[in-house]
Coordinates of C-alpha atoms and ligand atoms in Angstrom, one line a residue:
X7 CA 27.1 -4.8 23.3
X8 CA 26.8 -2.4 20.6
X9 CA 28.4 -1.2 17.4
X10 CA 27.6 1.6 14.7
X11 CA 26.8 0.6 11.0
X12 CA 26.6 3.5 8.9
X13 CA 26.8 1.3 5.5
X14 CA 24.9 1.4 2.2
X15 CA 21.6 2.6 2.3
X16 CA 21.3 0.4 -0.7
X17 CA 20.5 -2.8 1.8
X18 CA 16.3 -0.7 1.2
X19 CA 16.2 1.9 -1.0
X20 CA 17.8 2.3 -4.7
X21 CA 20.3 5.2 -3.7
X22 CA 20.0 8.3 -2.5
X23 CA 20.9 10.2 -5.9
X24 CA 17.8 8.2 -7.2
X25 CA 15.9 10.9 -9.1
X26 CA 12.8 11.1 -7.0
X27 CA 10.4 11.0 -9.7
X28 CA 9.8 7.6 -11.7
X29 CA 10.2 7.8 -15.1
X30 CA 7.1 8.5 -17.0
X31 CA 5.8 5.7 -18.4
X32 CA 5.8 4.4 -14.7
X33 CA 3.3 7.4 -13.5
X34 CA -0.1 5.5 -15.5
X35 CA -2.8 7.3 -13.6
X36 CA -6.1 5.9 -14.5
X37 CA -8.4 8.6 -14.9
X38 CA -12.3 6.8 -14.3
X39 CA -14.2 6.9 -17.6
X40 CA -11.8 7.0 -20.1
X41 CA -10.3 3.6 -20.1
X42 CA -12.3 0.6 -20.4
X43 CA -11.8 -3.2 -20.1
X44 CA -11.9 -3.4 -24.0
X45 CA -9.0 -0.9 -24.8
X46 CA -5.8 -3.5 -24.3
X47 CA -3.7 -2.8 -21.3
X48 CA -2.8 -6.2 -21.3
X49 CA -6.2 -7.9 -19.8
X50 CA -6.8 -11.3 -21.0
X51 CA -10.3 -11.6 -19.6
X52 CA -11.8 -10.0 -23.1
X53 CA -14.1 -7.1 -23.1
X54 CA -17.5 -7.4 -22.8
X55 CA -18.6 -3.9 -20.7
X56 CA -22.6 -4.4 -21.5
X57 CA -23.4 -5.8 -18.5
X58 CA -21.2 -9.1 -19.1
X59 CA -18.4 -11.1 -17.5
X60 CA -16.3 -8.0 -16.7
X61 CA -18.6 -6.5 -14.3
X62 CA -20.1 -9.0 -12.9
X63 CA -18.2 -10.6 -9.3
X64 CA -15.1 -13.2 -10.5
X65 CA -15.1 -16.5 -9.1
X66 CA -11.8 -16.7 -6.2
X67 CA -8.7 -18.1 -8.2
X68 CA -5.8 -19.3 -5.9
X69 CA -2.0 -18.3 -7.0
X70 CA -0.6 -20.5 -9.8
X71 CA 1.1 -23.7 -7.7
X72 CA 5.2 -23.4 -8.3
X73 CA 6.6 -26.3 -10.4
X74 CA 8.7 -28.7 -8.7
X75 CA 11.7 -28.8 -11.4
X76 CA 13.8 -31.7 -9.1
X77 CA 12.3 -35.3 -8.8
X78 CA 14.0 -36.0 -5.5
X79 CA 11.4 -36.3 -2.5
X80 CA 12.5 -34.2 -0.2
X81 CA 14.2 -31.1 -2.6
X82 CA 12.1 -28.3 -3.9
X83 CA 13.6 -26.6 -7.0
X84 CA 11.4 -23.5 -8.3
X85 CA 12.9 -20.8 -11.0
X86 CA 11.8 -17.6 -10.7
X87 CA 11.7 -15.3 -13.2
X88 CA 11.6 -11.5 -12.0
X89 CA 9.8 -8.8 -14.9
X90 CA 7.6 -6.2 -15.6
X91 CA 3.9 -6.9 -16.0
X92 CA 1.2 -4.5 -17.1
X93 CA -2.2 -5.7 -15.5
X94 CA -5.4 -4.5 -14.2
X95 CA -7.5 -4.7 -11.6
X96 CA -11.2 -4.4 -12.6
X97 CA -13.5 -2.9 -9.7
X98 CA -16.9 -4.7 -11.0
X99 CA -18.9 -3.0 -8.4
X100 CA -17.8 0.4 -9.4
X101 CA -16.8 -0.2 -13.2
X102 CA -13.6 0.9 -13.5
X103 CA -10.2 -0.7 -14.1
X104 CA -7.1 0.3 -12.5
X105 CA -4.5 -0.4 -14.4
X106 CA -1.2 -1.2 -13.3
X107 CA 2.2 -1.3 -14.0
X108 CA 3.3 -3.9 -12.1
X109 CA 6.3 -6.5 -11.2
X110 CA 5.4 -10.0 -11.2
X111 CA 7.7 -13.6 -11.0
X112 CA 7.4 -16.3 -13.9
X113 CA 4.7 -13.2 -15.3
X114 CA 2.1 -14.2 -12.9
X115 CA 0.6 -11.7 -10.6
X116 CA 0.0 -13.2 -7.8
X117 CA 3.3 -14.7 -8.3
X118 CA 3.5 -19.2 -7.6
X119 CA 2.7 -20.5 -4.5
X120 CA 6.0 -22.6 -3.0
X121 CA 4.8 -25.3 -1.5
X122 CA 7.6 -27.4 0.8
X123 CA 6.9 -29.8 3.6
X124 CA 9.2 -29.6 6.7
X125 CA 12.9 -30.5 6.2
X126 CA 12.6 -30.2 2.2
X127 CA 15.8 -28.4 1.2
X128 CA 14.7 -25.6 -1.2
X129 CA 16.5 -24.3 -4.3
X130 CA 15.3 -21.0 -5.9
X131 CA 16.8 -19.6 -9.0
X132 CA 16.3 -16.3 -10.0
X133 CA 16.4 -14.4 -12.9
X134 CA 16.4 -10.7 -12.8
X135 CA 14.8 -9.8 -16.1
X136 CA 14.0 -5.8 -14.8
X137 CA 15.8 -2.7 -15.5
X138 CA 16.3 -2.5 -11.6
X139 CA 18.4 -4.7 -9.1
X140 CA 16.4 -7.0 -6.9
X141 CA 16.7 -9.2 -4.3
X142 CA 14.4 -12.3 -2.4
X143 CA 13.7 -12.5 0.9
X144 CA 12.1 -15.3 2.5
X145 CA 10.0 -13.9 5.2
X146 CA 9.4 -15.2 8.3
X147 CA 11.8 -18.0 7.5
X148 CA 14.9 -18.7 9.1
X149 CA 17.5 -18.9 6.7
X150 CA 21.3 -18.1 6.3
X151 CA 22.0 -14.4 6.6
X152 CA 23.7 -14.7 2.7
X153 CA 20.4 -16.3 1.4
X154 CA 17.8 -13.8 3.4
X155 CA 18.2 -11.4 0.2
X156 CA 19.0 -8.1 2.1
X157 CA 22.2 -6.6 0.4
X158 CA 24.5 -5.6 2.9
X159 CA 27.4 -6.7 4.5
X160 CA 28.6 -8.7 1.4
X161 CA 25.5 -9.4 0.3
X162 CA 24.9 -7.9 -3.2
X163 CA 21.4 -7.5 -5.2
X164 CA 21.0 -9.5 -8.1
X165 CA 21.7 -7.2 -11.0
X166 CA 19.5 -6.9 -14.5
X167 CA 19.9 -9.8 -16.3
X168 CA 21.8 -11.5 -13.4
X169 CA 20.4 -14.9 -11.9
X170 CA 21.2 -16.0 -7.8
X171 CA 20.7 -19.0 -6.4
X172 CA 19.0 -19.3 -3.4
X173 CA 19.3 -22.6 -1.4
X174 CA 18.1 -23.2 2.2
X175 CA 16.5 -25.8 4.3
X176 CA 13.1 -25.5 5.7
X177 CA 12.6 -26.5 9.1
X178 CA 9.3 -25.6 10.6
X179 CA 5.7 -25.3 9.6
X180 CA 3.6 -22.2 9.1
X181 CA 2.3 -19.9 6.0
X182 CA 5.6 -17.7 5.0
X183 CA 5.9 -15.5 2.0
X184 CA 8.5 -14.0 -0.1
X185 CA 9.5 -10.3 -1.8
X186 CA 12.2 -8.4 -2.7
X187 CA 14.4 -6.5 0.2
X188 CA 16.1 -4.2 -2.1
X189 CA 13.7 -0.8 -3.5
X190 CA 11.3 -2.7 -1.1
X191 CA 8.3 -0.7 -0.6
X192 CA 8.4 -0.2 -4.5
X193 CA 8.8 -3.5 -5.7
X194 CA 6.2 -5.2 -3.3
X195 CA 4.0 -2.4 -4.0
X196 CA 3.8 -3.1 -7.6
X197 CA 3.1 -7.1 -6.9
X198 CA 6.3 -8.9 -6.5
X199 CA 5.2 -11.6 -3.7
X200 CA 4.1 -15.1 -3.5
X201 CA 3.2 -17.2 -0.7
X202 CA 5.0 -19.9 0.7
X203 CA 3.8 -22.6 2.3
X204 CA 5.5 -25.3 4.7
X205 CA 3.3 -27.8 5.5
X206 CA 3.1 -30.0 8.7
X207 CA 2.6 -33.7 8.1
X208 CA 1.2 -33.7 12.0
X209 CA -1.9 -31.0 11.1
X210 CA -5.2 -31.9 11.2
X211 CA -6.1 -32.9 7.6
X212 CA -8.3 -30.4 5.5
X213 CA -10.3 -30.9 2.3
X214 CA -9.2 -27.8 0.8
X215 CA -6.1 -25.6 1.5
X216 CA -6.1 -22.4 0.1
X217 CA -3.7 -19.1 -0.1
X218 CA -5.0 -15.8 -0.2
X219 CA -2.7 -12.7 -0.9
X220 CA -4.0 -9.6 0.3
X221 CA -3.2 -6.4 -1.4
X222 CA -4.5 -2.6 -2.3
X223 CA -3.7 -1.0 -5.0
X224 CA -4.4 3.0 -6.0
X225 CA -4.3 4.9 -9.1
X226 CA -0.6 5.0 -8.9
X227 CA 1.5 2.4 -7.8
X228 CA 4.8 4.0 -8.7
X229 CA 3.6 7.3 -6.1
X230 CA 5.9 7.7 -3.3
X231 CA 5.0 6.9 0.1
X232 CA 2.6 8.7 1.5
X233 CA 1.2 7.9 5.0
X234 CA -2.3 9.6 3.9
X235 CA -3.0 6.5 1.7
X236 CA -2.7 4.2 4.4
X237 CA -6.0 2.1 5.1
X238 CA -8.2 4.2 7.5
X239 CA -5.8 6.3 8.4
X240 CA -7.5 9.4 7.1
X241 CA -9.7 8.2 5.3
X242 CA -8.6 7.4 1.8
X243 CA -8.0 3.8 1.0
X244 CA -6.8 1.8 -1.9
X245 CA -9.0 -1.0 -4.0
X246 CA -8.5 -4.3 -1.8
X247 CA -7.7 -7.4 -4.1
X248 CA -7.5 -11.3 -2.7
X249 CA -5.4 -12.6 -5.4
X250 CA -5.5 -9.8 -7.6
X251 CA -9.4 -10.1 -7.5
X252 CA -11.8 -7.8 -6.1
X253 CA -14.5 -9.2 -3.6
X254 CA -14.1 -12.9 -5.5
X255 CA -17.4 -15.5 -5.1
X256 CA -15.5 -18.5 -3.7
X257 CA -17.9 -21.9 -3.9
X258 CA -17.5 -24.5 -1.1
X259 CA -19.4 -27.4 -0.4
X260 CA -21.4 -28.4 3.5
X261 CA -19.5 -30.1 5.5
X262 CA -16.1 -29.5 4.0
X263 CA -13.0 -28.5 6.0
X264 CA -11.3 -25.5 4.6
X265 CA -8.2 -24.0 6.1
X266 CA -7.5 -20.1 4.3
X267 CA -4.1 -19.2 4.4
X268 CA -4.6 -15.0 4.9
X269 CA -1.4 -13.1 4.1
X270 CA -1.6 -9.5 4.1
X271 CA 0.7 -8.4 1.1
X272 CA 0.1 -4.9 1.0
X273 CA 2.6 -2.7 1.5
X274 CA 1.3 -0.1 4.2
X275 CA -2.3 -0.8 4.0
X276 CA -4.3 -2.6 7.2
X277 CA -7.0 -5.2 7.4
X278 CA -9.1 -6.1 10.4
X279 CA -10.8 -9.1 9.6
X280 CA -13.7 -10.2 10.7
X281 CA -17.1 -12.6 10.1
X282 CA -20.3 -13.6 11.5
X283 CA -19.8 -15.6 14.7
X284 CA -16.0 -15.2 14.8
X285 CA -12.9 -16.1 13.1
X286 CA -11.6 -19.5 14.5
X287 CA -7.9 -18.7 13.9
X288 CA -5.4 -22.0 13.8
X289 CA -2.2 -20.5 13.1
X290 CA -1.0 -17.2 12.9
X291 CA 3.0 -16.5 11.1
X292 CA 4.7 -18.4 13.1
X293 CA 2.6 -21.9 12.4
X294 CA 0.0 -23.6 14.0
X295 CA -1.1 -22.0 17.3
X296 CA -1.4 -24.6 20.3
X297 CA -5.3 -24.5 20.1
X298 CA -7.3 -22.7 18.0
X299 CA -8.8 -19.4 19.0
X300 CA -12.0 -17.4 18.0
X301 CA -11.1 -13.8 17.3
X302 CA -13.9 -10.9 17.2
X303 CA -11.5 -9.2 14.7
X304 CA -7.8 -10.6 13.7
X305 CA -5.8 -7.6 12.6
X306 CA -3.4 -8.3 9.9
X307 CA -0.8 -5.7 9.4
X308 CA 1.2 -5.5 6.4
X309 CA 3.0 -8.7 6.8
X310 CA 1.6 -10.6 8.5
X311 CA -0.6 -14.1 8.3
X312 CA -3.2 -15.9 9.4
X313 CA -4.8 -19.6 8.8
X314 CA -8.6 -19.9 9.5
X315 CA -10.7 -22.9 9.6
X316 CA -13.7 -22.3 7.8
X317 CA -16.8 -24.7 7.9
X318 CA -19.2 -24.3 5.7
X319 CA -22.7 -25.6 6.2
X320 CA -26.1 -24.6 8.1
X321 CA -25.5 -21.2 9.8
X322 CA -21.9 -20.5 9.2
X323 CA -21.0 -16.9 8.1
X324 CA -20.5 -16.7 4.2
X325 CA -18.6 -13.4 3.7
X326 CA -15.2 -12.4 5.2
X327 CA -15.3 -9.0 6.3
X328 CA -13.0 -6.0 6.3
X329 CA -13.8 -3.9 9.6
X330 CA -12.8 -0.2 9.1
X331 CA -9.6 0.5 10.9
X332 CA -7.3 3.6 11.8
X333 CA -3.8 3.4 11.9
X334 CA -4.4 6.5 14.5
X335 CA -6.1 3.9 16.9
X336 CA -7.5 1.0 15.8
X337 CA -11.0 0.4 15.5
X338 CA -12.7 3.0 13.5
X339 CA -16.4 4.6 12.1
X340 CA -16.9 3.3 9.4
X341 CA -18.7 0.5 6.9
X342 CA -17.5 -3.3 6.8
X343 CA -15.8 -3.9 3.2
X344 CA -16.5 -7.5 1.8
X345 CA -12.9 -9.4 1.3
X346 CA -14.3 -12.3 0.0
X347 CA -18.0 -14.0 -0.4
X348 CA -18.4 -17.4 -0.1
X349 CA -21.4 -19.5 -1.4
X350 CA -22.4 -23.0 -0.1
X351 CA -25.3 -24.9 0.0
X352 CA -26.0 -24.2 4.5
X353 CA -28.4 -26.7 4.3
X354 CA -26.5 -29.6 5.7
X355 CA -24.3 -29.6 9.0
X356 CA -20.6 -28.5 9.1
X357 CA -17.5 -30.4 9.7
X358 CA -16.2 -30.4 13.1
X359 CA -13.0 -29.2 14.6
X360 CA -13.4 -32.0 16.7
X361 CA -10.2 -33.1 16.2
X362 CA -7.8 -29.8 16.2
X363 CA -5.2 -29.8 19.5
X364 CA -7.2 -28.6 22.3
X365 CA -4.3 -28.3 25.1
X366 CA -3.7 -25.0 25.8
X367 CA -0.1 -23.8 26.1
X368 CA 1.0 -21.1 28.5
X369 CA 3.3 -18.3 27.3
X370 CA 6.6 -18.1 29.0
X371 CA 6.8 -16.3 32.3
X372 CA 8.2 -13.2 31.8
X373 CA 11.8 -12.5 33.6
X374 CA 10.8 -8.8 33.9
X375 CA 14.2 -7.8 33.4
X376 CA 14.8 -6.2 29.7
X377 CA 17.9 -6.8 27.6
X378 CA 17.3 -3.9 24.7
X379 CA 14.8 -1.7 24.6
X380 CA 13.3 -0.3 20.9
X381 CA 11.3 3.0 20.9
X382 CA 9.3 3.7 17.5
X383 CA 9.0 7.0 16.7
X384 CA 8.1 9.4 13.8
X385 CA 5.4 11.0 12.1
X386 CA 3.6 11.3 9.2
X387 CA 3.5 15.1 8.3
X388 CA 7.4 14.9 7.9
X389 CA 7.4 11.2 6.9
X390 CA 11.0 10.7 9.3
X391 CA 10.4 7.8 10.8
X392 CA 13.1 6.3 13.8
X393 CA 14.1 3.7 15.8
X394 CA 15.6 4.8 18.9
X395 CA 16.2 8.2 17.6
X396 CA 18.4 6.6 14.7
X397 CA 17.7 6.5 10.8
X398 CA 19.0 3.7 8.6
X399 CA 21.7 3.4 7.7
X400 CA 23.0 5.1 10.8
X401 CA 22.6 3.2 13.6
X402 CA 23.8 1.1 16.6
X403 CA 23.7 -2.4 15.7
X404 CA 22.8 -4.7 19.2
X405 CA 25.0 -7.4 19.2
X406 CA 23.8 -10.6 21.3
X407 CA 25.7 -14.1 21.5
X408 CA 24.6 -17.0 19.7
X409 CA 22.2 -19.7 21.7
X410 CA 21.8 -16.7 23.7
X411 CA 18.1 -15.4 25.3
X412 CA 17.2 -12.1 24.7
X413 CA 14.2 -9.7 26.3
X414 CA 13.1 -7.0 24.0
X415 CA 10.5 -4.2 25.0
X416 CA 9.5 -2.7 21.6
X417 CA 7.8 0.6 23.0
X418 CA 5.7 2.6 20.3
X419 CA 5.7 5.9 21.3
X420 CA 4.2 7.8 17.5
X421 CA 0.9 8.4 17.0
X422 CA 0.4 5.5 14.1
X423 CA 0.7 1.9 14.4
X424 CA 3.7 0.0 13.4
X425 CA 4.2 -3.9 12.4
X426 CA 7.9 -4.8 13.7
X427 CA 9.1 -7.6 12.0
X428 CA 12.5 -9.4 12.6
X429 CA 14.5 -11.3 10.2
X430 CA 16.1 -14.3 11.0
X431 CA 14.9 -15.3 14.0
X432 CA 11.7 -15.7 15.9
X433 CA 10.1 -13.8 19.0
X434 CA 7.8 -15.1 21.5
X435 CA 5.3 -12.3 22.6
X436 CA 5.6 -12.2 26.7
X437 CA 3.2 -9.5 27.4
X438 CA 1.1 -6.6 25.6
X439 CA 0.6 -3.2 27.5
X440 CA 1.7 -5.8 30.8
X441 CA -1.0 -8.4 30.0
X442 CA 0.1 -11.9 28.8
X443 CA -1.0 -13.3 26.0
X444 CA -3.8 -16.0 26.5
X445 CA -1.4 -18.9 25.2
X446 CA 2.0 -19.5 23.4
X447 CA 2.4 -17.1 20.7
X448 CA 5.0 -17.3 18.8
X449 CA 5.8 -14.5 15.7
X450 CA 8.3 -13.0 12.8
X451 CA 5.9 -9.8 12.6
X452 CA 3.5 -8.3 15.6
X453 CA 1.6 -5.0 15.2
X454 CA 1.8 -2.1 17.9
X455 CA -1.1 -0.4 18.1
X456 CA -1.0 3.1 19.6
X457 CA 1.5 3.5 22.4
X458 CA 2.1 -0.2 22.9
X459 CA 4.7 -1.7 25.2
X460 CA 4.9 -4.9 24.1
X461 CA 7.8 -7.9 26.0
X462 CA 9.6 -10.2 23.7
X463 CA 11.5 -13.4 23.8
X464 CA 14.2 -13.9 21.5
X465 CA 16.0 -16.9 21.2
X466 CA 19.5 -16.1 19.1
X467 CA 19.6 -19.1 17.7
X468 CA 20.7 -18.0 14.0
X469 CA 24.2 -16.1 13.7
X470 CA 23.9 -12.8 11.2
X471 CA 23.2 -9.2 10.9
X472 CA 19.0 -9.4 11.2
X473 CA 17.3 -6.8 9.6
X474 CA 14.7 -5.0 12.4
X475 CA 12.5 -2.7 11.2
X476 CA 8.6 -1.2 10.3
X477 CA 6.8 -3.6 8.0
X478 CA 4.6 -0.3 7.0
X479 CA 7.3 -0.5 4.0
X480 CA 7.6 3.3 3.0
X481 CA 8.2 3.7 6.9
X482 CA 11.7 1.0 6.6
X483 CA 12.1 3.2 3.8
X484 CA 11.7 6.5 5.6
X485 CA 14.5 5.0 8.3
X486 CA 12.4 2.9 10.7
X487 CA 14.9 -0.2 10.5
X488 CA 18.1 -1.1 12.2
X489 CA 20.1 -4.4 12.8
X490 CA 19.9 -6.9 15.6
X491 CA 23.0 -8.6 15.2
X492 CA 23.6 -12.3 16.5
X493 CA 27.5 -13.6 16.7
X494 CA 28.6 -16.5 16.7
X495 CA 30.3 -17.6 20.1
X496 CA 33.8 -19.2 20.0
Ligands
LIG503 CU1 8.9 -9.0 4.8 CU2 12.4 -7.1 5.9 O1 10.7 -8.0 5.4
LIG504 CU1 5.8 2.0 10.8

């Protein structure tokens, strides 16, 4: 069945009488040549522009780790602390620094990695120290509908200068990440995110785990959105970062196992990753995948994840590539960008994967009947963007029954890609454009590329009001978002 919600628009953007412009000491605009690495702007990394440190390519640095502030095994306790940051991004290859007015947690941008292990109950405190309301959400993990930080339906943001306790239990594996959900496609723009990681005690062990945050920034961050400044899609692009970092040197060793944890941060901006030989993929948002796959390219939308196994030694690839994609299609014309370079020694052998699951699972049969279908639609020239002809706040809420299954054909019928994401619950991809996938594959967030039809298996298995939307954030923002509703059944 179905109801209408017409409620706050509040639950994404500030409010509708929000003057349009931000204020002006948010609208820094880095003009190249007249601002240097030496002129302040808050850059701890000195200055130095005759051919020293600053230009010269930064070694990777991983996310700070969260600290654990409760001694109990299996509880997690981690205070946040939400503020402004100014930063900079220096692009070494080019000499410039962008500078940025950014939003950080506990002043760190990236913001701590949480790191849980499955069944650890999680506390987060929060402290809103902005001039703005905020809120956490815990994507791609499935937790009470008044701890998923969207505010609506009772639900209220955390006000400045107002703390929220966020308490939930963890219950499966997988790389997950947090943001706001309220000003969304602001706030994540200007760096509010960490990663979150849930480890499995079954996974193959590796010698090195290591999150990288994925994230472009342009000369503005506070600009509104503007589908022309999407990655590829006409051409312009913004400066790629891997942990605030631009094209880092990471150093490995022969014969060590690396697993990277990829998590594509950015708020409207692509990347189609790629190396030398292949990707061999492990996991992708939803945790460990049944057996591993080698991808040509694995595209990561805003939102979504990825875990690679990297083996470093004689012959493997040493740079993770960036293929040029259009949101107006897909694979595009174009030069490979370096994400990140990687330097090992390649004289001795690499580790095996020897030991990584092997069995392949089938996806679920399809029913072929559909429950709901969802038709994207909208364009960028009048950046209105719909689901089902409807605009947050103004739509028909699908209601389903708890323990309830659910077939969902998400049809994209616009002429840009879209990454639908669903909170609350997990989907199981049935088919793409009527072709299965080649095992179990199991997701929070899946792109649709031009046109797609792509079959869904939802199991309702977590009663609330679950946000549904466009993980392209300024298109949620431009109305591509509704509610799938699970109740409870009495
Ligand atoms: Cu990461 Cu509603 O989103
Ligand atoms: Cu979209």
């Amino acid at each position: 069945m179905t109801r209408r919600y017409a409620g706050c628009a509040l639950v994404w953007a500030v409010c509708a009488c929000r003057p349009d412009a931000a204020p002006a000491d948010k609208q820094r605009t880095h003009e190249t040549g007249s601002t240097t690495p030496s002129d302040g702007g808050g850059g701890d990394d000195g200055g130095g522009d005759d051919g020293g440190g600053t230009w010269s390519q930064p070694m990777f640095a991983a996310p700070p780790e969260a600290t654990d502030l409760d001694d109990r095994p299996d509880v997690i306790q981690v205070s946040l602390v939400a503020q402004a940051i100014s930063d900079e991004v220096v692009d070494w290859p080019t000499r410039s620094v962008l500078p940025i007015d950014g939003r950080g947690y506990n002043g760190s941008l990236p913001a701590p990695t949480i790191r849980a292990k499955v069944g650890d109950t999680v506390i987060i405190d929060l402290l809103n120290e902005m001039d703005d309301p905020t809120t956490i959400h815990w994507h791609g993990i499935d937790v009470p509908f008044g701890m998923d930080g969207v505010p609506m339906m009772g639900v209220d943001p955390v006000l400045p200068g107002e703390s929220f306790r966020y308490e939930f239990v963890v219950d499966k594996s997988g790389t997950f990440w947090y943001h706001p959900h309220f000003d969304t496609a602001n706030q994540v723009d200007r760096g509010l995110y960490g990663a979150f990681v849930v480890e499995d005690p079954d996974a193959p062990a590796v010698d090195r785990d290591i999150v990288l945050l994925l994230d472009d920034w342009r000369e503005d961050q506070s600009m509104p959105a503007d589908a022309d400044m999407v990655h590829g899609a006409h051409g312009a692009e913004g400066l790629w970062t891997v942990n605030g970092l631009v094209q880092p040197l990471l150093a490995l060793a022969d014969g060590e196992r690396v697993r990277l944890r990829l998590i594509n941060t950015s708020n409207q901006g692509y990347v189609a990753l790629s190396a030398d030989g292949g990707l061999t993929v492990t996991a992708r948002d939803q945790g460990a995948l049944p057996s591993p796959e080698v991808a040509e390219v694995e595209v990561l939308a805003p939102g979504m994840r990825a875990e690679l196994l990297w083996l470093p030694g004689a012959g493997a690839p040493e740079v993770l590539w960036d293929r040029a994609w259009s949101l107006a299609g897909g694979e595009a014309f174009g030069e490979d960008r370096v994400v990140l370079d990687l330097s090992f020694d390649g004289a001795s052998p690499s580790a095996s994967v020897a030991d990584w699951p092997a069995a392949v699972e089938p996806p679920a049969a399809d029913p072929s009947y559909t429950d709901w279908v969802y038709v994207f639609q909208g364009s960028a020239h009048t950046d209105n963007w719909s689901i089902n002809g409807e605009q947050f706040p103004e739509v028909t809420i699908v209601e389903v029954s708890e323990g309830s299954e659910t077939i969902l054909e998400v049809r994209n019928l616009s002429a840009t890609e879209h990454p639908f994401h669903l909170h609350g619950l997990t989907f199981e991809l049935l088919s793409r454009n009527g072709i299965p996938p080649a095992q179990r594959s199991v997701h929070d967030t899946i792109n649709l590329a031009l046109y797609d039809v792509v079959r869904l298996k939802v199991l309702a298995d977590n009663v609330g009001p679950w946000m549904l939307h466009c993980h392209i954030l300024p298109h949620a923002e431009g109305g591509m978002m509704t509610v799938f509703s699970v109740v409870a059944s009495e």
